[in-house]
Amino acid sequence: MALSLGLSTVQRLAANVLDMSLSRSLCALTISTRKDISTSSAAAIAVSHPLCAEPLKKKKRIDPAVVRAREERRRRKLEKAIRRLEKSSRQLKPLAEMELPREVRAELSERRRPARPLTTEEANERFDLMKEWTRHRREQHVADVAVLRRIQESRAKALRELRAESFQLYCAAIEEDPDLVPWAHSGPTLTPPIDGYDAPDGDYVDTTRRWE
Amino acid sequence: MRLTWCSRRLLLGGFQFSCRTLSQAARAEPAPSAGQAGPWHLYTAVCLQRLPVVAPPLSEMERRFTALLRQLEFERSLKSSHEIRHEMDIATAEALRASEGDDPDLAEAASLQTAADFEDACAEELAGFEPAPTVTEADRAGDQRSLQRRLSSRLVLVVQQRLGAGTSWMLPQGRHQDGATLRQVGRGAAGDTPRQTAEQTLQAMVGPNVNAQFLGNAPWGFYKYKYPKPLQQESGAIGGKVFFYKAVLRGGPVEPVADRVADHRWLTAAELGGQLRSGYRRAVHRLLIDHD
């Protein structure tokens, strides 16, 4: 419910609305105010319908420099927060499994082994053995690569021959096999499985650490 | 360009395939080749392998290097709690002997299970477990029909297949029947792919209950042979082209079917020479891993 007074309505609107020209507002209102102008002030008091709202607040024009300053401040704050988080992620987190247990660290002096210096012969032996091993592993690797290349060439030849024989069969042969991947195989063990072995019951204590 | 023309023609023809090959030229359909005297029969053969069950024993070099690594790790390590306990036990025993049994605390400490006792108890428990031997009965007997032989090697199935009147030692092999017309080849009634032929061949030779995982749709090896003259005239083909497919035995009984297969053996790559003809053996050997 709004109380509208005749002349004061004109004055209020003219003062608030800066964009609208005074003449326009006066024009719109003079029609109405003509009715409202009266010598007795009581007749000018009129009550409008219940509006259940108030007129929208006029949007104040903000200085663009101020707006820019605010944006700049907000951006700088965010960047600072991002830099702080990134610094934290760059730091290496300690692995509990790689650190010595507390009890061991306390008794470190008792736990150290007496250092036994190596003789020259021993040192030379070790050095020679490591060199031999490197050579041995390299030979193994070269042999592996040769085997794999041989197998690949065999397959390439088979595909060439199949293509020469029948293009349709070749196209069917080079299609992907969806059952091949993922491939799972339990590798060779040290001893073969025992038929009908009854494994004894044991305890299983799950010590996985959980962080919620 | 010939490439795009071909791919467009094939796509419009409803041809569903994905050609991803190493060479560019492979994507284009070849021109019909001229000058072939006659057709070749196509066969697919299956190289069914039993993978190694047991790791091979360490070689001399590996044993020496393992010993060195163990020594290095020991030298760079700290003492374990078990060792500390052992040293304390020794010190307690010494102190007990020095005090000649007067101190009751020492006596009590010495009567508990020592680290050495604990070690002995563990060793005894381990000795009670008998692992299965890596050299089996079949190894000693030299039974080449057994799958329990040579557990640290791969074994390949070789069969004595009935061909016409006679038999021949080879990998299980079956004839590939093309579709009657040049219809779309795929998984359908039009015609089998070579891999499907290979699977059917294996089941026909060693029974339907075998569980074999085939390694891909592409063949791994190739062998070509000519029929003898009477057979050439009778069948109208020069000979046969065999495409080898690899499969891994996952389980299931291998039951050779008597009317197709007279005998079978499980052989390592090195033993194949004794059973197969030289040209055929060379083709098979090229697609096998032969470390063992």
Coordinates of C-alpha atoms in Angstrom, one line a residue:
Chain A
M1 CA 0.0 0.0 0.0
A2 CA 1.5 3.2 -1.0
L3 CA 0.4 6.7 -0.1
S4 CA 0.6 9.0 -3.0
L5 CA 0.5 12.7 -2.5
G6 CA -0.2 14.9 -5.5
L7 CA 2.6 17.4 -5.8
S8 CA 5.0 15.5 -3.6
T9 CA 4.8 12.5 -6.0
V10 CA 6.0 14.7 -8.8
Q11 CA 8.8 16.0 -6.6
R12 CA 10.0 12.5 -5.5
L13 CA 10.1 11.0 -8.9
A14 CA 11.8 14.0 -10.4
A15 CA 14.5 13.8 -7.8
N16 CA 15.2 10.0 -8.1
V17 CA 15.0 9.4 -11.8
L18 CA 18.2 10.9 -13.3
D19 CA 17.9 9.4 -16.8
M20 CA 14.4 10.4 -17.5
S21 CA 14.1 14.0 -18.4
L22 CA 12.1 16.2 -16.1
S23 CA 9.7 17.3 -18.8
R24 CA 8.8 13.6 -19.5
S25 CA 8.1 12.8 -15.9
L26 CA 6.2 15.9 -15.4
C27 CA 4.2 15.2 -18.5
A28 CA 3.3 11.8 -17.4
L29 CA 2.3 12.9 -14.0
T30 CA 0.7 16.2 -14.8
I31 CA -2.2 14.4 -16.1
S32 CA -2.6 12.6 -12.9
T33 CA -1.6 15.5 -10.7
R34 CA -4.1 17.7 -12.3
K35 CA -6.7 15.5 -10.8
D36 CA -4.8 15.4 -7.6
I37 CA -4.2 19.1 -7.2
S38 CA -6.7 20.5 -4.9
T39 CA -6.8 23.3 -2.5
S40 CA -7.5 21.0 0.4
S41 CA -4.6 18.8 1.2
A42 CA -6.8 16.0 2.6
A43 CA -8.2 15.4 -0.9
A44 CA -4.7 14.9 -2.3
I45 CA -4.1 11.9 0.0
A46 CA -4.9 8.8 -2.0
V47 CA -4.3 5.2 -1.2
S48 CA -3.3 2.9 -4.0
H49 CA -4.2 -0.9 -4.4
P50 CA -2.2 -3.2 -2.2
L51 CA 1.0 -3.7 -4.2
C52 CA 2.7 -6.4 -1.9
A53 CA 6.0 -5.0 -3.1
E54 CA 8.0 -1.9 -3.2
P55 CA 9.2 -0.2 -6.3
L56 CA 12.6 -1.4 -7.5
K57 CA 15.6 0.4 -6.1
K58 CA 17.3 2.4 -8.6
K59 CA 20.5 1.0 -9.8
K60 CA 23.3 3.2 -8.7
R61 CA 25.9 3.8 -11.3
I62 CA 29.3 2.6 -10.1
D63 CA 32.4 4.2 -11.2
P64 CA 34.1 1.8 -13.8
A65 CA 37.4 2.3 -12.1
V66 CA 35.9 1.1 -8.9
V67 CA 34.5 -1.9 -10.7
R68 CA 37.8 -2.7 -12.3
A69 CA 39.6 -2.4 -8.9
R70 CA 37.1 -4.8 -7.3
E71 CA 37.6 -7.4 -10.1
E72 CA 41.4 -7.0 -9.9
R73 CA 41.3 -7.6 -6.1
R74 CA 39.1 -10.7 -6.6
R75 CA 41.4 -12.1 -9.2
R76 CA 44.5 -11.5 -7.1
K77 CA 42.9 -13.2 -4.2
L78 CA 42.1 -16.3 -6.3
E79 CA 45.6 -16.4 -7.8
K80 CA 47.1 -16.2 -4.4
A81 CA 45.0 -19.1 -3.2
I82 CA 45.9 -21.1 -6.3
R83 CA 49.6 -20.5 -5.7
R84 CA 49.3 -21.6 -2.1
L85 CA 47.7 -24.8 -3.1
E86 CA 50.2 -25.5 -5.9
K87 CA 53.1 -25.0 -3.4
S88 CA 51.6 -27.6 -1.2
S89 CA 51.2 -30.0 -4.1
R90 CA 54.9 -29.5 -5.2
Q91 CA 56.2 -30.6 -1.8
L92 CA 57.0 -34.3 -1.6
K93 CA 54.8 -36.1 0.8
P94 CA 56.6 -38.6 3.1
L95 CA 55.8 -42.3 2.5
A96 CA 55.3 -44.1 5.8
E97 CA 56.6 -47.4 4.2
M98 CA 59.9 -45.8 3.1
E99 CA 60.7 -44.3 6.5
L100 CA 62.3 -46.3 9.3
P101 CA 59.9 -47.2 12.1
R102 CA 60.1 -45.1 15.2
E103 CA 61.5 -47.9 17.3
V104 CA 64.3 -48.6 14.9
R105 CA 65.2 -45.0 14.6
A106 CA 65.5 -44.7 18.4
E107 CA 68.0 -47.6 18.5
L108 CA 69.9 -46.7 15.3
S109 CA 73.3 -46.9 17.0
E110 CA 72.8 -50.4 18.3
R111 CA 71.4 -51.6 14.9
R112 CA 74.3 -50.5 12.7
R113 CA 76.6 -53.3 11.5
P114 CA 80.3 -53.1 12.1
A115 CA 81.8 -51.8 8.8
R116 CA 84.1 -54.5 7.3
P117 CA 86.4 -53.0 4.8
L118 CA 86.8 -54.8 1.5
T119 CA 90.1 -56.1 0.3
T120 CA 91.4 -55.2 -3.1
E121 CA 90.8 -58.7 -4.5
E122 CA 87.3 -58.7 -3.2
A123 CA 86.5 -55.3 -4.7
N124 CA 88.0 -56.4 -8.0
E125 CA 86.0 -59.6 -8.0
R126 CA 82.8 -57.7 -7.4
F127 CA 83.6 -55.2 -10.2
D128 CA 84.4 -58.0 -12.7
L129 CA 81.2 -59.9 -11.8
M130 CA 79.1 -56.9 -12.3
K131 CA 80.7 -56.3 -15.7
E132 CA 80.1 -60.0 -16.7
W133 CA 76.5 -59.6 -15.6
T134 CA 76.0 -56.5 -17.8
R135 CA 77.4 -58.4 -20.7
H136 CA 75.2 -61.4 -20.1
R137 CA 72.1 -59.4 -19.8
R138 CA 72.9 -57.5 -23.0
E139 CA 73.3 -60.8 -24.8
Q140 CA 70.0 -62.0 -23.5
H141 CA 68.3 -58.8 -24.6
V142 CA 69.8 -59.0 -28.1
A143 CA 68.6 -62.6 -28.4
D144 CA 65.1 -61.6 -27.2
V145 CA 64.9 -58.9 -29.8
A146 CA 66.0 -61.3 -32.5
V147 CA 63.3 -63.8 -31.5
L148 CA 60.6 -61.2 -31.5
R149 CA 61.7 -59.8 -34.8
R150 CA 61.7 -63.3 -36.3
I151 CA 58.1 -63.9 -35.1
Q152 CA 56.9 -60.5 -36.4
E153 CA 58.4 -61.2 -39.8
S154 CA 56.7 -64.6 -39.9
R155 CA 53.4 -62.9 -39.2
A156 CA 54.0 -60.2 -41.7
K157 CA 54.7 -62.8 -44.3
A158 CA 51.6 -64.7 -43.4
L159 CA 49.5 -61.6 -43.8
R160 CA 51.1 -60.8 -47.1
E161 CA 50.3 -64.2 -48.5
L162 CA 46.8 -64.1 -47.1
R163 CA 46.2 -60.8 -48.8
A164 CA 47.5 -62.1 -52.1
E165 CA 45.2 -65.1 -51.8
S166 CA 42.0 -63.3 -50.7
F167 CA 41.4 -59.7 -49.8
Q168 CA 38.2 -60.4 -47.9
L169 CA 39.9 -62.9 -45.7
Y170 CA 42.8 -60.6 -45.1
C171 CA 40.4 -57.8 -44.0
A172 CA 38.8 -60.2 -41.6
A173 CA 42.2 -61.3 -40.3
I174 CA 43.3 -57.8 -39.5
E175 CA 40.2 -56.9 -37.5
E176 CA 40.7 -56.3 -33.8
D177 CA 40.0 -59.1 -31.4
P178 CA 38.0 -57.8 -28.4
D179 CA 38.6 -60.9 -26.4
L180 CA 42.4 -60.6 -26.5
V181 CA 42.7 -57.6 -24.3
P182 CA 42.7 -57.6 -21.2
W183 CA 45.0 -60.6 -21.2
A184 CA 45.5 -62.3 -17.8
H185 CA 47.9 -65.2 -17.0
S186 CA 49.2 -66.5 -13.6
G187 CA 52.9 -66.7 -14.4
P188 CA 55.3 -69.6 -13.6
T189 CA 55.9 -70.4 -10.0
L190 CA 59.0 -71.9 -8.3
T191 CA 57.3 -75.3 -7.8
P192 CA 54.3 -76.8 -9.6
P193 CA 50.9 -76.9 -7.8
I194 CA 50.2 -79.9 -5.7
D195 CA 47.0 -81.8 -6.7
G196 CA 44.4 -81.7 -4.1
Y197 CA 46.4 -79.7 -1.6
D198 CA 44.5 -78.7 1.5
A199 CA 45.9 -75.3 2.6
P200 CA 46.0 -74.8 6.4
D201 CA 43.9 -72.0 7.8
G202 CA 45.7 -68.9 8.8
D203 CA 45.0 -65.4 10.1
Y204 CA 44.6 -62.4 7.9
V205 CA 44.9 -59.1 9.6
D206 CA 44.2 -56.1 7.3
T207 CA 46.5 -53.3 8.4
T208 CA 45.7 -50.9 5.5
R209 CA 45.6 -47.3 6.7
R210 CA 42.5 -45.4 5.7
W211 CA 42.2 -41.6 5.5
E212 CA 38.6 -40.4 5.3
Chain B
M1 CA 43.4 -40.9 -55.9
R2 CA 43.1 -44.6 -55.9
L3 CA 43.1 -44.8 -52.1
T4 CA 40.0 -42.7 -51.6
W5 CA 38.2 -44.3 -54.5
C6 CA 38.7 -47.7 -53.1
S7 CA 37.7 -46.8 -49.6
R8 CA 34.6 -45.1 -50.8
R9 CA 33.6 -48.0 -53.0
L10 CA 34.1 -50.4 -50.2
L11 CA 32.2 -48.3 -47.7
L12 CA 29.3 -47.9 -50.1
G13 CA 29.3 -51.6 -50.6
G14 CA 28.5 -52.1 -46.9
F15 CA 31.8 -53.5 -46.2
Q16 CA 32.4 -53.4 -42.4
F17 CA 36.1 -53.6 -41.6
S18 CA 38.8 -51.6 -40.1
C19 CA 42.0 -51.8 -42.1
R20 CA 44.9 -50.7 -39.9
T21 CA 48.1 -52.0 -41.4
L22 CA 51.7 -51.1 -41.5
S23 CA 52.0 -50.3 -45.1
Q24 CA 50.0 -47.8 -47.1
A25 CA 49.6 -50.0 -50.1
A26 CA 47.8 -52.6 -48.0
R27 CA 44.7 -50.4 -47.7
A28 CA 44.0 -50.6 -51.4
E29 CA 42.4 -53.6 -52.9
P30 CA 44.9 -55.4 -55.2
A31 CA 44.2 -55.7 -58.9
P32 CA 43.1 -59.2 -59.8
S33 CA 46.4 -61.1 -60.3
A34 CA 47.0 -62.8 -63.6
G35 CA 49.1 -65.8 -64.4
Q36 CA 48.1 -68.2 -61.6
A37 CA 48.1 -71.7 -63.0
G38 CA 45.4 -73.0 -60.7
P39 CA 43.9 -72.4 -57.3
W40 CA 45.5 -73.3 -54.0
H41 CA 43.6 -74.9 -51.2
L42 CA 43.6 -72.9 -48.0
Y43 CA 44.3 -74.6 -44.7
T44 CA 44.5 -73.3 -41.2
A45 CA 46.7 -75.0 -38.7
V46 CA 46.7 -74.5 -34.9
C47 CA 49.8 -74.1 -32.8
L48 CA 48.4 -75.1 -29.4
Q49 CA 50.9 -74.3 -26.6
R50 CA 51.0 -75.2 -23.0
L51 CA 52.8 -72.3 -21.3
P52 CA 55.5 -73.0 -18.7
V53 CA 54.2 -74.0 -15.3
V54 CA 57.4 -73.6 -13.4
A55 CA 60.3 -71.1 -13.6
P56 CA 63.5 -72.5 -15.0
P57 CA 66.4 -73.0 -12.5
L58 CA 69.0 -70.2 -12.3
S59 CA 71.9 -70.4 -14.6
E60 CA 75.5 -70.3 -13.3
M61 CA 75.8 -66.6 -14.0
E62 CA 72.5 -65.8 -12.4
R63 CA 73.4 -67.8 -9.2
R64 CA 76.7 -65.9 -8.8
F65 CA 75.1 -62.5 -9.3
T66 CA 72.2 -63.3 -7.0
A67 CA 74.7 -64.2 -4.3
L68 CA 76.5 -60.9 -4.8
L69 CA 73.3 -59.0 -4.5
R70 CA 72.3 -60.8 -1.4
Q71 CA 75.7 -60.0 0.1
L72 CA 75.5 -56.3 -0.8
E73 CA 72.0 -56.0 0.7
F74 CA 73.1 -57.7 3.9
E75 CA 76.1 -55.3 4.2
R76 CA 74.1 -52.2 3.7
S77 CA 71.2 -53.2 6.0
L78 CA 70.5 -52.5 9.7
K79 CA 70.1 -55.3 12.1
S80 CA 66.7 -56.7 12.4
S81 CA 64.8 -57.2 15.7
H82 CA 65.4 -60.9 15.5
E83 CA 69.2 -60.4 15.4
I84 CA 69.1 -58.0 18.3
R85 CA 67.1 -60.5 20.3
H86 CA 69.6 -63.2 19.4
E87 CA 72.5 -61.0 20.6
M88 CA 70.7 -60.2 23.8
D89 CA 70.1 -64.0 24.4
I90 CA 73.8 -64.6 24.1
A91 CA 74.6 -61.8 26.5
T92 CA 72.0 -63.2 29.0
A93 CA 73.5 -66.6 28.8
E94 CA 77.0 -65.2 29.3
A95 CA 75.9 -63.2 32.3
L96 CA 74.2 -66.3 33.7
R97 CA 77.3 -68.3 33.4
A98 CA 79.4 -65.6 35.0
S99 CA 77.0 -65.3 38.0
E100 CA 76.8 -69.1 38.2
G101 CA 73.1 -69.3 38.6
D102 CA 72.7 -66.9 41.5
D103 CA 70.5 -64.3 39.9
P104 CA 66.9 -65.4 39.6
D105 CA 66.0 -62.7 37.0
L106 CA 68.7 -63.9 34.7
A107 CA 67.7 -67.5 35.1
E108 CA 64.1 -66.6 34.2
A109 CA 65.1 -64.5 31.2
A110 CA 67.3 -67.4 29.9
S111 CA 64.5 -70.0 30.3
L112 CA 62.2 -68.2 27.7
Q113 CA 62.4 -69.3 24.1
T114 CA 65.5 -67.9 22.5
A115 CA 65.8 -66.5 19.0
A116 CA 67.8 -69.6 18.0
D117 CA 65.0 -71.8 19.3
F118 CA 62.5 -69.8 17.4
E119 CA 64.5 -70.2 14.2
D120 CA 64.8 -74.0 14.7
A121 CA 61.1 -74.3 15.2
C122 CA 60.4 -72.3 12.0
A123 CA 62.9 -74.5 10.1
E124 CA 61.2 -77.6 11.4
E125 CA 57.8 -76.4 10.3
L126 CA 59.2 -75.6 6.8
A127 CA 60.7 -79.1 6.6
G128 CA 57.3 -80.5 7.2
F129 CA 56.0 -79.1 3.9
E130 CA 56.9 -81.2 0.8
P131 CA 56.7 -79.1 -2.4
A132 CA 55.8 -80.9 -5.7
P133 CA 58.9 -81.8 -7.7
T134 CA 59.8 -79.8 -10.7
V135 CA 61.2 -82.9 -12.5
T136 CA 58.2 -85.1 -12.8
E137 CA 57.5 -88.8 -13.5
A138 CA 56.7 -88.0 -17.1
D139 CA 60.2 -86.4 -17.4
R140 CA 61.9 -89.5 -16.1
A141 CA 59.8 -91.8 -18.3
G142 CA 60.2 -89.5 -21.3
D143 CA 56.4 -89.7 -21.9
Q144 CA 55.9 -87.3 -24.8
R145 CA 52.1 -87.6 -24.6
S146 CA 52.0 -86.2 -21.1
L147 CA 51.4 -82.5 -20.3
Q148 CA 53.4 -82.9 -17.0
R149 CA 56.7 -83.1 -18.8
R150 CA 59.2 -80.3 -19.1
L151 CA 57.3 -77.9 -16.8
S152 CA 59.7 -75.0 -17.3
S153 CA 59.3 -75.1 -21.1
R154 CA 56.5 -74.4 -23.6
L155 CA 55.0 -77.5 -25.2
V156 CA 53.4 -77.5 -28.7
L157 CA 50.8 -80.1 -29.7
V158 CA 51.8 -82.2 -32.7
V159 CA 49.4 -84.7 -34.1
Q160 CA 49.7 -87.7 -36.5
Q161 CA 46.9 -86.6 -38.8
R162 CA 45.1 -88.9 -41.2
L163 CA 45.4 -87.6 -44.7
G164 CA 43.7 -89.7 -47.3
A165 CA 45.3 -93.2 -47.1
G166 CA 48.3 -92.3 -44.9
T167 CA 49.2 -90.2 -41.9
S168 CA 51.6 -87.4 -41.4
W169 CA 53.0 -85.6 -38.3
M170 CA 51.9 -82.0 -38.3
L171 CA 50.2 -79.3 -36.3
P172 CA 46.4 -79.9 -36.3
Q173 CA 45.3 -78.7 -39.7
G174 CA 41.9 -78.2 -41.4
R175 CA 40.8 -77.1 -44.8
H176 CA 39.3 -73.6 -45.1
Q177 CA 36.1 -73.5 -47.1
D178 CA 35.5 -70.2 -48.8
G179 CA 32.0 -68.8 -49.1
A180 CA 30.5 -69.8 -52.5
T181 CA 30.1 -66.2 -53.7
L182 CA 32.0 -63.0 -53.2
R183 CA 29.5 -62.0 -50.5
Q184 CA 30.4 -60.1 -47.4
V185 CA 32.7 -62.1 -45.3
G186 CA 32.4 -61.7 -41.6
R187 CA 30.8 -63.4 -38.7
G188 CA 27.9 -64.9 -40.6
A189 CA 26.7 -67.7 -42.8
A190 CA 28.4 -66.3 -45.8
G191 CA 31.8 -67.8 -44.9
D192 CA 34.0 -68.3 -41.9
T193 CA 37.1 -66.2 -41.2
P194 CA 40.3 -68.1 -41.1
R195 CA 40.4 -67.8 -37.3
Q196 CA 37.0 -69.4 -37.0
T197 CA 38.2 -72.2 -39.2
A198 CA 41.2 -72.6 -36.9
E199 CA 38.9 -72.9 -33.9
Q200 CA 36.7 -75.4 -35.5
T201 CA 39.7 -77.4 -36.7
L202 CA 41.1 -77.6 -33.1
Q203 CA 37.8 -78.7 -31.7
A204 CA 37.4 -81.3 -34.5
M205 CA 40.9 -82.7 -33.8
V206 CA 41.1 -82.7 -30.0
G207 CA 37.5 -82.6 -28.8
P208 CA 35.1 -79.9 -28.0
N209 CA 36.0 -79.6 -24.3
V210 CA 39.4 -78.1 -24.8
N211 CA 39.8 -74.6 -23.4
A212 CA 42.1 -72.7 -25.8
Q213 CA 42.6 -69.0 -26.1
F214 CA 43.5 -67.9 -29.6
L215 CA 45.9 -65.0 -30.0
G216 CA 44.3 -62.6 -32.3
N217 CA 42.5 -62.8 -35.7
A218 CA 45.7 -62.7 -37.8
P219 CA 47.8 -65.8 -38.7
W220 CA 51.3 -66.1 -37.4
G221 CA 53.0 -68.2 -40.0
F222 CA 52.7 -69.5 -43.5
Y223 CA 53.7 -72.7 -45.3
K224 CA 53.1 -73.7 -48.9
Y225 CA 53.3 -77.2 -50.4
K226 CA 52.4 -78.8 -53.7
Y227 CA 50.2 -81.9 -53.9
P228 CA 51.6 -84.9 -55.7
K229 CA 50.6 -85.2 -59.3
P230 CA 47.7 -87.6 -59.0
L231 CA 46.2 -85.5 -56.2
Q232 CA 46.6 -82.4 -58.3
Q233 CA 44.6 -83.8 -61.1
E234 CA 42.0 -85.3 -58.8
S235 CA 41.4 -82.1 -56.7
G236 CA 42.1 -79.5 -59.4
A237 CA 44.4 -77.5 -57.2
I238 CA 48.2 -77.2 -57.3
G239 CA 48.7 -77.6 -53.6
G240 CA 47.9 -76.2 -50.2
K241 CA 48.7 -72.9 -48.4
V242 CA 48.7 -73.3 -44.6
F243 CA 48.2 -70.4 -42.3
F244 CA 49.2 -71.0 -38.7
Y245 CA 47.2 -69.7 -35.7
K246 CA 48.6 -69.6 -32.2
A247 CA 46.6 -70.6 -29.2
V248 CA 47.3 -71.0 -25.5
L249 CA 46.0 -74.0 -23.6
R250 CA 43.9 -72.7 -20.7
G251 CA 42.6 -76.0 -19.4
G252 CA 40.2 -78.6 -20.4
P253 CA 41.0 -82.1 -21.5
V254 CA 42.8 -82.7 -24.8
E255 CA 41.1 -85.8 -26.3
P256 CA 42.3 -86.5 -29.8
V257 CA 39.5 -87.7 -32.0
A258 CA 40.4 -91.2 -33.3
D259 CA 39.2 -90.9 -36.8
R260 CA 41.1 -87.7 -37.5
V261 CA 44.2 -88.2 -35.4
A262 CA 46.2 -91.4 -35.0
D263 CA 48.6 -90.1 -32.3
H264 CA 49.7 -87.0 -30.6
R265 CA 52.8 -85.6 -28.8
W266 CA 53.6 -82.5 -26.8
L267 CA 57.0 -81.3 -27.8
T268 CA 59.3 -78.4 -27.1
A269 CA 60.6 -76.2 -29.9
A270 CA 63.9 -78.1 -29.9
E271 CA 62.2 -81.5 -30.2
L272 CA 60.1 -80.5 -33.2
G273 CA 62.9 -81.3 -35.5
G274 CA 62.7 -85.0 -34.7
Q275 CA 59.1 -85.2 -35.6
L276 CA 58.3 -82.8 -38.5
R277 CA 59.7 -82.5 -42.0
S278 CA 62.4 -79.9 -42.4
G279 CA 60.5 -77.3 -44.6
Y280 CA 57.4 -77.5 -42.4
R281 CA 59.5 -77.5 -39.2
R282 CA 61.3 -74.3 -40.3
A283 CA 57.9 -72.6 -41.0
V284 CA 56.6 -73.6 -37.6
H285 CA 59.8 -72.8 -35.8
R286 CA 59.8 -69.2 -37.1
L287 CA 56.6 -68.4 -35.1
L288 CA 57.7 -70.0 -31.8
I289 CA 59.7 -68.7 -28.9
D290 CA 62.5 -71.1 -28.5
H291 CA 64.5 -69.9 -25.4
D292 CA 63.7 -73.1 -23.7

